[in-house]
């Protein structure tokens, strides 16, 4: 059977995996959610938009001859991850989760770990006066009722209401290095940083800057991974795929 891989997600790891599979001659389809207006497009075939739940994803796996799925979505994209587990199980397709290892606080970090954006908002009410909010566009409504705090909201695309009444928005795409993040915190007198624990190096600079400047961090911890094999590195994903689909050669790659 011809090897054909579906990679879910537009993360940096997802793009690297698609690039390496393409270089090996393995047919790969990358599925992007379509929430970012101008996403970085991976190598190989790309589709944009949802599948219509687990049933729609399962039908896609069959119609497109998908032999393995790699869920390389953002760690907080729980909906598509849950659908992938159901669809892969029902259609008998191999599923792997490629998820960056979460960040861990060091001895000089001042983290307040929370389990949700709602809990993060309650923590901000108690601690913040000038807050850098870097949790993305989804879920900003949790902070909309906080009127005594000034927020600098950084997102890739401009956020939509509802927003906190005292908000300045900043549209920017990572990676962000520690020097630039340190300048951003200083220039805006930031006294609290709010982040999701997405792991990786692209946005880790804000944590380095916060540590150096003594700025507390409200960290929304990752939800548990789906019930599927999990790896944290692209090389591990490639090795897993080789074992499940056979060696990547021109013959089994369909070329």
mmCIF file of N, CA and C in Angstrom, residues 103-235:
data_model
loop_
_atom_site.group_PDB
_atom_site.id
_atom_site.type_symbol
_atom_site.label_atom_id
_atom_site.label_comp_id
_atom_site.label_asym_id
_atom_site.label_seq_id
_atom_site.Cartn_x
_atom_site.Cartn_y
_atom_site.Cartn_z
ATOM 1 N N UNK A 103 7.519 23.788 28.818
ATOM 2 C CA UNK A 103 8.545 24.491 29.585
ATOM 3 C C UNK A 103 8.440 24.112 31.059
ATOM 4 N N UNK A 104 9.561 24.198 31.739
ATOM 5 C CA UNK A 104 9.591 23.965 33.185
ATOM 6 C C UNK A 104 10.254 25.157 33.864
ATOM 7 N N UNK A 105 9.741 25.608 35.004
ATOM 8 C CA UNK A 105 10.346 26.758 35.680
ATOM 9 C C UNK A 105 11.668 26.390 36.323
ATOM 10 N N UNK A 106 12.599 27.341 36.285
ATOM 11 C CA UNK A 106 13.872 27.183 36.987
ATOM 12 C C UNK A 106 13.805 27.836 38.353
ATOM 13 N N UNK A 107 14.891 27.746 39.121
ATOM 14 C CA UNK A 107 14.881 28.295 40.486
ATOM 15 C C UNK A 107 14.689 29.805 40.536
ATOM 16 N N UNK A 108 15.023 30.512 39.461
ATOM 17 C CA UNK A 108 14.894 31.973 39.453
ATOM 18 C C UNK A 108 13.598 32.451 38.817
ATOM 19 N N UNK A 109 12.765 31.526 38.361
ATOM 20 C CA UNK A 109 11.481 31.889 37.758
ATOM 21 C C UNK A 109 10.404 32.061 38.828
ATOM 22 N N UNK A 110 9.470 32.977 38.567
ATOM 23 C CA UNK A 110 8.330 33.199 39.450
ATOM 24 C C UNK A 110 7.066 32.892 38.656
ATOM 25 N N UNK A 111 6.684 31.608 38.671
ATOM 26 C CA UNK A 111 5.525 31.170 37.905
ATOM 27 C C UNK A 111 4.327 30.920 38.813
ATOM 28 N N UNK A 112 3.147 31.260 38.308
ATOM 29 C CA UNK A 112 1.881 30.900 38.943
ATOM 30 C C UNK A 112 1.157 29.982 37.956
ATOM 31 N N UNK A 113 1.219 28.679 38.177
ATOM 32 C CA UNK A 113 0.639 27.714 37.253
ATOM 33 C C UNK A 113 -0.872 27.632 37.440
ATOM 34 N N UNK A 114 -1.600 27.682 36.313
ATOM 35 C CA UNK A 114 -3.065 27.576 36.333
ATOM 36 C C UNK A 114 -3.482 26.558 35.276
ATOM 37 N N UNK A 115 -4.722 26.120 35.363
ATOM 38 C CA UNK A 115 -5.189 25.059 34.473
ATOM 39 C C UNK A 115 -6.045 25.559 33.319
ATOM 40 N N UNK A 116 -6.410 26.832 33.330
ATOM 41 C CA UNK A 116 -7.310 27.332 32.287
ATOM 42 C C UNK A 116 -7.130 28.841 32.137
ATOM 43 N N UNK A 117 -7.655 29.376 31.030
ATOM 44 C CA UNK A 117 -7.633 30.823 30.841
ATOM 45 C C UNK A 117 -8.532 31.521 31.848
ATOM 46 N N UNK A 118 -9.621 30.876 32.232
ATOM 47 C CA UNK A 118 -10.497 31.469 33.244
ATOM 48 C C UNK A 118 -9.745 31.631 34.562
ATOM 49 N N UNK A 119 -8.977 30.626 34.935
ATOM 50 C CA UNK A 119 -8.190 30.714 36.171
ATOM 51 C C UNK A 119 -7.071 31.741 36.018
ATOM 52 N N UNK A 120 -6.511 31.837 34.810
ATOM 53 C CA UNK A 120 -5.486 32.853 34.555
ATOM 54 C C UNK A 120 -6.057 34.253 34.751
ATOM 55 N N UNK A 121 -7.284 34.475 34.279
ATOM 56 C CA UNK A 121 -7.914 35.787 34.419
ATOM 57 C C UNK A 121 -8.129 36.140 35.882
ATOM 58 N N UNK A 122 -8.531 35.179 36.687
ATOM 59 C CA UNK A 122 -8.719 35.438 38.111
ATOM 60 C C UNK A 122 -7.394 35.776 38.788
ATOM 61 N N UNK A 123 -6.315 35.135 38.343
ATOM 62 C CA UNK A 123 -4.995 35.445 38.899
ATOM 63 C C UNK A 123 -4.557 36.848 38.502
ATOM 64 N N UNK A 124 -4.838 37.239 37.269
ATOM 65 C CA UNK A 124 -4.499 38.582 36.800
ATOM 66 C C UNK A 124 -5.228 39.633 37.626
ATOM 67 N N UNK A 125 -6.474 39.375 37.961
ATOM 68 C CA UNK A 125 -7.250 40.337 38.764
ATOM 69 C C UNK A 125 -6.526 40.659 40.070
ATOM 70 N N UNK A 126 -5.865 39.673 40.650
ATOM 71 C CA UNK A 126 -5.221 39.854 41.950
ATOM 72 C C UNK A 126 -3.809 40.441 41.833
ATOM 73 N N UNK A 127 -3.107 40.120 40.738
ATOM 74 C CA UNK A 127 -1.671 40.412 40.696
ATOM 75 C C UNK A 127 -1.261 41.519 39.742
ATOM 76 N N UNK A 128 -1.992 41.729 38.666
ATOM 77 C CA UNK A 128 -1.484 42.560 37.584
ATOM 78 C C UNK A 128 -1.948 43.989 37.604
ATOM 79 N N UNK A 129 -1.147 44.854 37.030
ATOM 80 C CA UNK A 129 -1.581 46.212 36.721
ATOM 81 C C UNK A 129 -1.242 46.561 35.272
ATOM 82 N N UNK A 130 -0.089 46.037 34.777
ATOM 83 C CA UNK A 130 0.284 46.201 33.370
ATOM 84 C C UNK A 130 0.739 44.816 32.874
ATOM 85 N N UNK A 131 -0.086 44.218 32.018
ATOM 86 C CA UNK A 131 0.043 42.795 31.708
ATOM 87 C C UNK A 131 0.329 42.584 30.228
ATOM 88 N N UNK A 132 1.321 41.752 29.937
ATOM 89 C CA UNK A 132 1.550 41.276 28.580
ATOM 90 C C UNK A 132 0.813 39.950 28.438
ATOM 91 N N UNK A 133 -0.184 39.918 27.556
ATOM 92 C CA UNK A 133 -1.035 38.751 27.373
ATOM 93 C C UNK A 133 -0.687 38.091 26.042
ATOM 94 N N UNK A 134 -0.159 36.860 26.094
ATOM 95 C CA UNK A 134 0.350 36.189 24.894
ATOM 96 C C UNK A 134 -0.296 34.819 24.706
ATOM 97 N N UNK A 135 -1.590 34.731 24.978
ATOM 98 C CA UNK A 135 -2.273 33.441 24.916
ATOM 99 C C UNK A 135 -3.006 33.216 23.590
ATOM 100 N N UNK A 136 -2.848 34.116 22.613
ATOM 101 C CA UNK A 136 -3.526 33.977 21.335
ATOM 102 C C UNK A 136 -4.892 34.637 21.321
ATOM 103 N N UNK A 137 -5.534 34.568 20.151
ATOM 104 C CA UNK A 137 -6.828 35.251 19.985
ATOM 105 C C UNK A 137 -7.979 34.517 20.664
ATOM 106 N N UNK A 138 -7.859 33.193 20.756
ATOM 107 C CA UNK A 138 -8.948 32.412 21.330
ATOM 108 C C UNK A 138 -8.957 32.568 22.855
ATOM 109 N N UNK A 139 -10.102 32.862 23.405
ATOM 110 C CA UNK A 139 -10.232 32.914 24.855
ATOM 111 C C UNK A 139 -9.985 34.267 25.483
ATOM 112 N N UNK A 140 -9.807 35.311 24.695
ATOM 113 C CA UNK A 140 -9.566 36.634 25.281
ATOM 114 C C UNK A 140 -10.787 37.158 26.037
ATOM 115 N N UNK A 141 -11.949 36.584 25.750
ATOM 116 C CA UNK A 141 -13.159 37.035 26.449
ATOM 117 C C UNK A 141 -13.066 36.784 27.961
ATOM 118 N N UNK A 142 -12.225 35.852 28.367
ATOM 119 C CA UNK A 142 -12.079 35.597 29.801
ATOM 120 C C UNK A 142 -11.520 36.828 30.536
ATOM 121 N N UNK A 143 -10.801 37.673 29.821
ATOM 122 C CA UNK A 143 -10.163 38.846 30.438
ATOM 123 C C UNK A 143 -10.966 40.130 30.207
ATOM 124 N N UNK A 144 -12.068 40.034 29.470
ATOM 125 C CA UNK A 144 -12.788 41.230 29.028
ATOM 126 C C UNK A 144 -13.382 42.025 30.181
ATOM 127 N N UNK A 145 -13.708 41.373 31.286
ATOM 128 C CA UNK A 145 -14.331 42.073 32.403
ATOM 129 C C UNK A 145 -13.348 42.704 33.373
ATOM 130 N N UNK A 146 -12.059 42.645 33.088
ATOM 131 C CA UNK A 146 -11.053 43.208 33.999
ATOM 132 C C UNK A 146 -10.777 44.646 33.571
ATOM 133 N N UNK A 147 -11.273 45.593 34.336
ATOM 134 C CA UNK A 147 -11.184 46.992 33.903
ATOM 135 C C UNK A 147 -10.125 47.796 34.644
ATOM 136 N N UNK A 148 -9.475 47.202 35.648
ATOM 137 C CA UNK A 148 -8.473 47.966 36.392
ATOM 138 C C UNK A 148 -7.049 47.633 35.942
ATOM 139 N N UNK A 149 -6.907 46.807 34.915
ATOM 140 C CA UNK A 149 -5.593 46.368 34.429
ATOM 141 C C UNK A 149 -5.417 46.829 32.986
ATOM 142 N N UNK A 150 -4.209 47.320 32.669
ATOM 143 C CA UNK A 150 -3.861 47.627 31.271
ATOM 144 C C UNK A 150 -3.224 46.393 30.642
ATOM 145 N N UNK A 151 -3.719 46.007 29.449
ATOM 146 C CA UNK A 151 -3.230 44.822 28.757
ATOM 147 C C UNK A 151 -2.521 45.204 27.469
ATOM 148 N N UNK A 152 -1.385 44.603 27.238
ATOM 149 C CA UNK A 152 -0.762 44.587 25.920
ATOM 150 C C UNK A 152 -1.006 43.186 25.365
ATOM 151 N N UNK A 153 -1.902 43.077 24.389
ATOM 152 C CA UNK A 153 -2.322 41.787 23.833
ATOM 153 C C UNK A 153 -1.561 41.553 22.534
ATOM 154 N N UNK A 154 -0.713 40.517 22.530
ATOM 155 C CA UNK A 154 0.081 40.214 21.335
ATOM 156 C C UNK A 154 -0.475 38.961 20.656
ATOM 157 N N UNK A 155 -0.851 39.111 19.385
ATOM 158 C CA UNK A 155 -1.371 38.011 18.593
ATOM 159 C C UNK A 155 -0.814 38.112 17.174
ATOM 160 N N UNK A 156 -0.908 37.018 16.415
ATOM 161 C CA UNK A 156 -0.462 37.049 15.018
ATOM 162 C C UNK A 156 -1.393 37.940 14.210
ATOM 163 N N UNK A 157 -2.687 37.697 14.301
ATOM 164 C CA UNK A 157 -3.688 38.539 13.645
ATOM 165 C C UNK A 157 -4.411 39.367 14.696
ATOM 166 N N UNK A 158 -4.954 40.489 14.272
ATOM 167 C CA UNK A 158 -5.642 41.383 15.212
ATOM 168 C C UNK A 158 -6.801 40.649 15.886
ATOM 169 N N UNK A 159 -6.927 40.749 17.214
ATOM 170 C CA UNK A 159 -8.006 40.065 17.925
ATOM 171 C C UNK A 159 -9.337 40.777 17.726
ATOM 172 N N UNK A 160 -10.408 40.021 17.956
ATOM 173 C CA UNK A 160 -11.753 40.568 17.846
ATOM 174 C C UNK A 160 -12.372 40.703 19.232
ATOM 175 N N UNK A 161 -13.314 41.632 19.397
ATOM 176 C CA UNK A 161 -13.986 41.779 20.687
ATOM 177 C C UNK A 161 -14.716 40.498 21.059
ATOM 178 N N UNK A 162 -14.982 40.332 22.380
ATOM 179 C CA UNK A 162 -14.754 41.296 23.463
ATOM 180 C C UNK A 162 -13.319 41.267 23.976
ATOM 181 N N UNK A 163 -12.813 42.469 24.303
ATOM 182 C CA UNK A 163 -11.481 42.642 24.857
ATOM 183 C C UNK A 163 -11.580 43.451 26.147
ATOM 184 N N UNK A 164 -10.559 43.396 26.981
ATOM 185 C CA UNK A 164 -10.557 44.262 28.164
ATOM 186 C C UNK A 164 -10.642 45.728 27.742
ATOM 187 N N UNK A 165 -11.284 46.583 28.543
ATOM 188 C CA UNK A 165 -11.468 47.981 28.155
ATOM 189 C C UNK A 165 -10.158 48.752 28.004
ATOM 190 N N UNK A 166 -9.137 48.376 28.768
ATOM 191 C CA UNK A 166 -7.843 49.059 28.679
ATOM 192 C C UNK A 166 -6.850 48.127 27.979
ATOM 193 N N UNK A 167 -6.918 48.134 26.652
ATOM 194 C CA UNK A 167 -6.123 47.194 25.855
ATOM 195 C C UNK A 167 -5.403 47.905 24.723
ATOM 196 N N UNK A 168 -4.137 47.561 24.546
ATOM 197 C CA UNK A 168 -3.376 47.906 23.350
ATOM 198 C C UNK A 168 -3.015 46.599 22.660
ATOM 199 N N UNK A 169 -3.249 46.526 21.363
ATOM 200 C CA UNK A 169 -2.966 45.292 20.635
ATOM 201 C C UNK A 169 -1.667 45.422 19.861
ATOM 202 N N UNK A 170 -0.980 44.291 19.724
ATOM 203 C CA UNK A 170 0.287 44.231 19.001
ATOM 204 C C UNK A 170 0.249 42.991 18.122
ATOM 205 N N UNK A 171 0.258 43.189 16.797
ATOM 206 C CA UNK A 171 0.267 42.068 15.865
ATOM 207 C C UNK A 171 1.714 41.724 15.517
ATOM 208 N N UNK A 172 2.122 40.512 15.829
ATOM 209 C CA UNK A 172 3.503 40.089 15.583
ATOM 210 C C UNK A 172 3.547 38.575 15.509
ATOM 211 N N UNK A 173 4.479 38.068 14.733
ATOM 212 C CA UNK A 173 4.667 36.633 14.570
ATOM 213 C C UNK A 173 6.076 36.261 15.012
ATOM 214 N N UNK A 174 6.203 35.197 15.823
ATOM 215 C CA UNK A 174 7.510 34.758 16.283
ATOM 216 C C UNK A 174 8.350 34.193 15.159
ATOM 217 N N UNK A 175 9.610 33.883 15.458
ATOM 218 C CA UNK A 175 10.191 33.779 16.801
ATOM 219 C C UNK A 175 10.536 35.128 17.417
ATOM 220 N N UNK A 176 10.550 35.154 18.751
ATOM 221 C CA UNK A 176 10.890 36.341 19.517
ATOM 222 C C UNK A 176 12.118 36.027 20.364
ATOM 223 N N UNK A 177 13.184 36.815 20.187
ATOM 224 C CA UNK A 177 14.381 36.533 20.977
ATOM 225 C C UNK A 177 14.318 37.270 22.316
ATOM 226 N N UNK A 178 15.179 36.859 23.232
ATOM 227 C CA UNK A 178 15.136 37.375 24.600
ATOM 228 C C UNK A 178 15.439 38.868 24.650
ATOM 229 N N UNK A 179 16.346 39.343 23.812
ATOM 230 C CA UNK A 179 16.687 40.774 23.831
ATOM 231 C C UNK A 179 15.483 41.632 23.468
ATOM 232 N N UNK A 180 14.776 41.248 22.401
ATOM 233 C CA UNK A 180 13.599 42.015 21.983
ATOM 234 C C UNK A 180 12.496 41.931 23.031
ATOM 235 N N UNK A 181 12.347 40.762 23.653
ATOM 236 C CA UNK A 181 11.326 40.601 24.678
ATOM 237 C C UNK A 181 11.648 41.422 25.917
ATOM 238 N N UNK A 182 12.908 41.488 26.268
ATOM 239 C CA UNK A 182 13.329 42.292 27.412
ATOM 240 C C UNK A 182 13.010 43.772 27.164
ATOM 241 N N UNK A 183 13.257 44.238 25.956
ATOM 242 C CA UNK A 183 12.963 45.626 25.606
ATOM 243 C C UNK A 183 11.460 45.885 25.642
ATOM 244 N N UNK A 184 10.682 44.923 25.159
ATOM 245 C CA UNK A 184 9.223 45.075 25.160
ATOM 246 C C UNK A 184 8.688 45.181 26.590
ATOM 247 N N UNK A 185 9.167 44.330 27.473
ATOM 248 C CA UNK A 185 8.711 44.379 28.863
ATOM 249 C C UNK A 185 9.094 45.688 29.532
ATOM 250 N N UNK A 186 10.326 46.127 29.302
ATOM 251 C CA UNK A 186 10.795 47.367 29.924
ATOM 252 C C UNK A 186 10.050 48.582 29.391
ATOM 253 N N UNK A 187 9.929 48.679 28.065
ATOM 254 C CA UNK A 187 9.311 49.865 27.462
ATOM 255 C C UNK A 187 7.848 50.031 27.842
ATOM 256 N N UNK A 188 7.199 48.925 28.193
ATOM 257 C CA UNK A 188 5.777 48.992 28.531
ATOM 258 C C UNK A 188 5.511 48.798 30.019
ATOM 259 N N UNK A 189 6.578 48.826 30.831
ATOM 260 C CA UNK A 189 6.447 48.694 32.293
ATOM 261 C C UNK A 189 5.605 47.475 32.679
ATOM 262 N N UNK A 190 5.836 46.364 32.008
ATOM 263 C CA UNK A 190 5.066 45.152 32.265
ATOM 264 C C UNK A 190 5.411 44.592 33.641
ATOM 265 N N UNK A 191 4.369 44.302 34.432
ATOM 266 C CA UNK A 191 4.609 43.714 35.754
ATOM 267 C C UNK A 191 4.038 42.304 35.889
ATOM 268 N N UNK A 192 3.452 41.769 34.779
ATOM 269 C CA UNK A 192 2.927 40.410 34.798
ATOM 270 C C UNK A 192 2.828 39.914 33.356
ATOM 271 N N UNK A 193 3.275 38.681 33.137
ATOM 272 C CA UNK A 193 3.206 38.031 31.829
ATOM 273 C C UNK A 193 2.244 36.857 31.921
ATOM 274 N N UNK A 194 1.356 36.721 30.926
ATOM 275 C CA UNK A 194 0.445 35.584 30.860
ATOM 276 C C UNK A 194 0.754 34.801 29.587
ATOM 277 N N UNK A 195 0.955 33.498 29.748
ATOM 278 C CA UNK A 195 1.362 32.657 28.621
ATOM 279 C C UNK A 195 0.727 31.283 28.740
ATOM 280 N N UNK A 196 0.517 30.642 27.594
ATOM 281 C CA UNK A 196 0.225 29.214 27.571
ATOM 282 C C UNK A 196 1.550 28.454 27.528
ATOM 283 N N UNK A 197 1.577 27.305 28.163
ATOM 284 C CA UNK A 197 2.798 26.500 28.185
ATOM 285 C C UNK A 197 2.874 25.665 26.914
ATOM 286 N N UNK A 198 3.243 26.331 25.818
ATOM 287 C CA UNK A 198 3.287 25.666 24.518
ATOM 288 C C UNK A 198 4.614 24.982 24.253
ATOM 289 N N UNK A 199 5.646 25.275 25.061
ATOM 290 C CA UNK A 199 6.943 24.660 24.857
ATOM 291 C C UNK A 199 7.630 25.184 23.605
ATOM 292 N N UNK A 200 8.813 24.623 23.305
ATOM 293 C CA UNK A 200 9.552 25.031 22.116
ATOM 294 C C UNK A 200 10.398 26.259 22.354
ATOM 295 N N UNK A 201 11.129 26.652 21.317
ATOM 296 C CA UNK A 201 12.082 27.762 21.424
ATOM 297 C C UNK A 201 11.595 29.054 20.778
ATOM 298 N N UNK A 202 10.565 28.997 19.923
ATOM 299 C CA UNK A 202 10.179 30.175 19.153
ATOM 300 C C UNK A 202 9.703 31.320 20.035
ATOM 301 N N UNK A 203 9.040 31.009 21.136
ATOM 302 C CA UNK A 203 8.509 32.067 22.003
ATOM 303 C C UNK A 203 9.060 31.980 23.417
ATOM 304 N N UNK A 204 10.131 31.236 23.592
ATOM 305 C CA UNK A 204 10.706 31.072 24.927
ATOM 306 C C UNK A 204 11.408 32.330 25.420
ATOM 307 N N UNK A 205 11.750 33.235 24.489
ATOM 308 C CA UNK A 205 12.468 34.445 24.863
ATOM 309 C C UNK A 205 11.747 35.290 25.893
ATOM 310 N N UNK A 206 10.419 35.288 25.868
ATOM 311 C CA UNK A 206 9.660 36.089 26.846
ATOM 312 C C UNK A 206 9.871 35.568 28.251
ATOM 313 N N UNK A 207 10.056 34.261 28.393
ATOM 314 C CA UNK A 207 10.279 33.683 29.722
ATOM 315 C C UNK A 207 11.672 34.027 30.240
ATOM 316 N N UNK A 208 12.643 34.042 29.334
ATOM 317 C CA UNK A 208 13.998 34.448 29.710
ATOM 318 C C UNK A 208 13.987 35.900 30.173
ATOM 319 N N UNK A 209 13.309 36.763 29.404
ATOM 320 C CA UNK A 209 13.241 38.179 29.754
ATOM 321 C C UNK A 209 12.523 38.384 31.078
ATOM 322 N N UNK A 210 11.430 37.675 31.281
ATOM 323 C CA UNK A 210 10.687 37.800 32.544
ATOM 324 C C UNK A 210 11.547 37.371 33.719
ATOM 325 N N UNK A 211 12.295 36.303 33.552
ATOM 326 C CA UNK A 211 13.180 35.830 34.623
ATOM 327 C C UNK A 211 14.219 36.886 34.965
ATOM 328 N N UNK A 212 14.843 37.463 33.940
ATOM 329 C CA UNK A 212 15.911 38.434 34.165
ATOM 330 C C UNK A 212 15.401 39.720 34.799
ATOM 331 N N UNK A 213 14.157 40.093 34.467
ATOM 332 C CA UNK A 213 13.599 41.344 34.985
ATOM 333 C C UNK A 213 12.764 41.141 36.245
ATOM 334 N N UNK A 214 12.636 39.903 36.690
ATOM 335 C CA UNK A 214 11.849 39.635 37.885
ATOM 336 C C UNK A 214 10.351 39.805 37.694
ATOM 337 N N UNK A 215 9.866 39.573 36.469
ATOM 338 C CA UNK A 215 8.435 39.700 36.181
ATOM 339 C C UNK A 215 7.751 38.352 36.414
ATOM 340 N N UNK A 216 6.729 38.293 37.251
ATOM 341 C CA UNK A 216 5.998 37.031 37.462
ATOM 342 C C UNK A 216 5.294 36.576 36.184
ATOM 343 N N UNK A 217 5.103 35.273 36.080
ATOM 344 C CA UNK A 217 4.462 34.665 34.912
ATOM 345 C C UNK A 217 3.258 33.848 35.368
ATOM 346 N N UNK A 218 2.108 34.119 34.758
ATOM 347 C CA UNK A 218 0.944 33.256 34.933
ATOM 348 C C UNK A 218 0.974 32.262 33.776
ATOM 349 N N UNK A 219 1.212 30.978 34.085
ATOM 350 C CA UNK A 219 1.418 29.960 33.056
ATOM 351 C C UNK A 219 0.236 28.998 33.016
ATOM 352 N N UNK A 220 -0.451 28.985 31.875
ATOM 353 C CA UNK A 220 -1.547 28.037 31.667
ATOM 354 C C UNK A 220 -0.937 26.713 31.215
ATOM 355 N N UNK A 221 -1.066 25.699 32.030
ATOM 356 C CA UNK A 221 -0.409 24.426 31.742
ATOM 357 C C UNK A 221 -1.131 23.663 30.640
ATOM 358 N N UNK A 222 -0.370 22.828 29.943
ATOM 359 C CA UNK A 222 -0.912 22.038 28.845
ATOM 360 C C UNK A 222 -1.971 21.052 29.342
ATOM 361 N N UNK A 223 -3.015 20.843 28.547
ATOM 362 C CA UNK A 223 -3.938 19.759 28.867
ATOM 363 C C UNK A 223 -3.256 18.413 28.637
ATOM 364 N N UNK A 224 -3.773 17.335 29.200
ATOM 365 C CA UNK A 224 -3.162 16.026 28.980
ATOM 366 C C UNK A 224 -3.149 15.677 27.489
ATOM 367 N N UNK A 225 -2.132 14.963 27.028
ATOM 368 C CA UNK A 225 -2.088 14.576 25.609
ATOM 369 C C UNK A 225 -3.165 13.558 25.293
ATOM 370 N N UNK A 226 -3.518 13.425 24.023
ATOM 371 C CA UNK A 226 -4.507 12.409 23.638
ATOM 372 C C UNK A 226 -3.997 10.999 23.941
ATOM 373 N N UNK A 227 -4.921 10.050 23.926
ATOM 374 C CA UNK A 227 -4.559 8.653 24.154
ATOM 375 C C UNK A 227 -3.986 8.061 22.875
ATOM 376 N N UNK A 228 -2.709 8.292 22.689
ATOM 377 C CA UNK A 228 -2.003 7.833 21.503
ATOM 378 C C UNK A 228 -0.510 7.914 21.803
ATOM 379 N N UNK A 229 0.326 7.219 21.031
ATOM 380 C CA UNK A 229 1.775 7.380 21.217
ATOM 381 C C UNK A 229 2.182 8.840 21.064
ATOM 382 N N UNK A 230 3.087 9.299 21.910
ATOM 383 C CA UNK A 230 3.512 10.700 21.917
ATOM 384 C C UNK A 230 5.027 10.772 21.805
ATOM 385 N N UNK A 231 5.524 11.647 20.910
ATOM 386 C CA UNK A 231 6.948 11.963 20.823
ATOM 387 C C UNK A 231 7.083 13.478 20.847
ATOM 388 N N UNK A 232 8.299 13.950 21.143
ATOM 389 C CA UNK A 232 8.498 15.399 21.253
ATOM 390 C C UNK A 232 9.404 15.969 20.165
ATOM 391 N N UNK A 233 10.040 15.110 19.372
ATOM 392 C CA UNK A 233 10.986 15.580 18.356
ATOM 393 C C UNK A 233 10.591 15.065 16.975
ATOM 394 N N UNK A 234 10.887 15.868 15.945
ATOM 395 C CA UNK A 234 10.577 15.484 14.569
ATOM 396 C C UNK A 234 11.300 14.198 14.188
ATOM 397 N N UNK A 235 12.548 14.048 14.607
ATOM 398 C CA UNK A 235 13.312 12.849 14.279
ATOM 399 C C UNK A 235 12.656 11.601 14.867
#
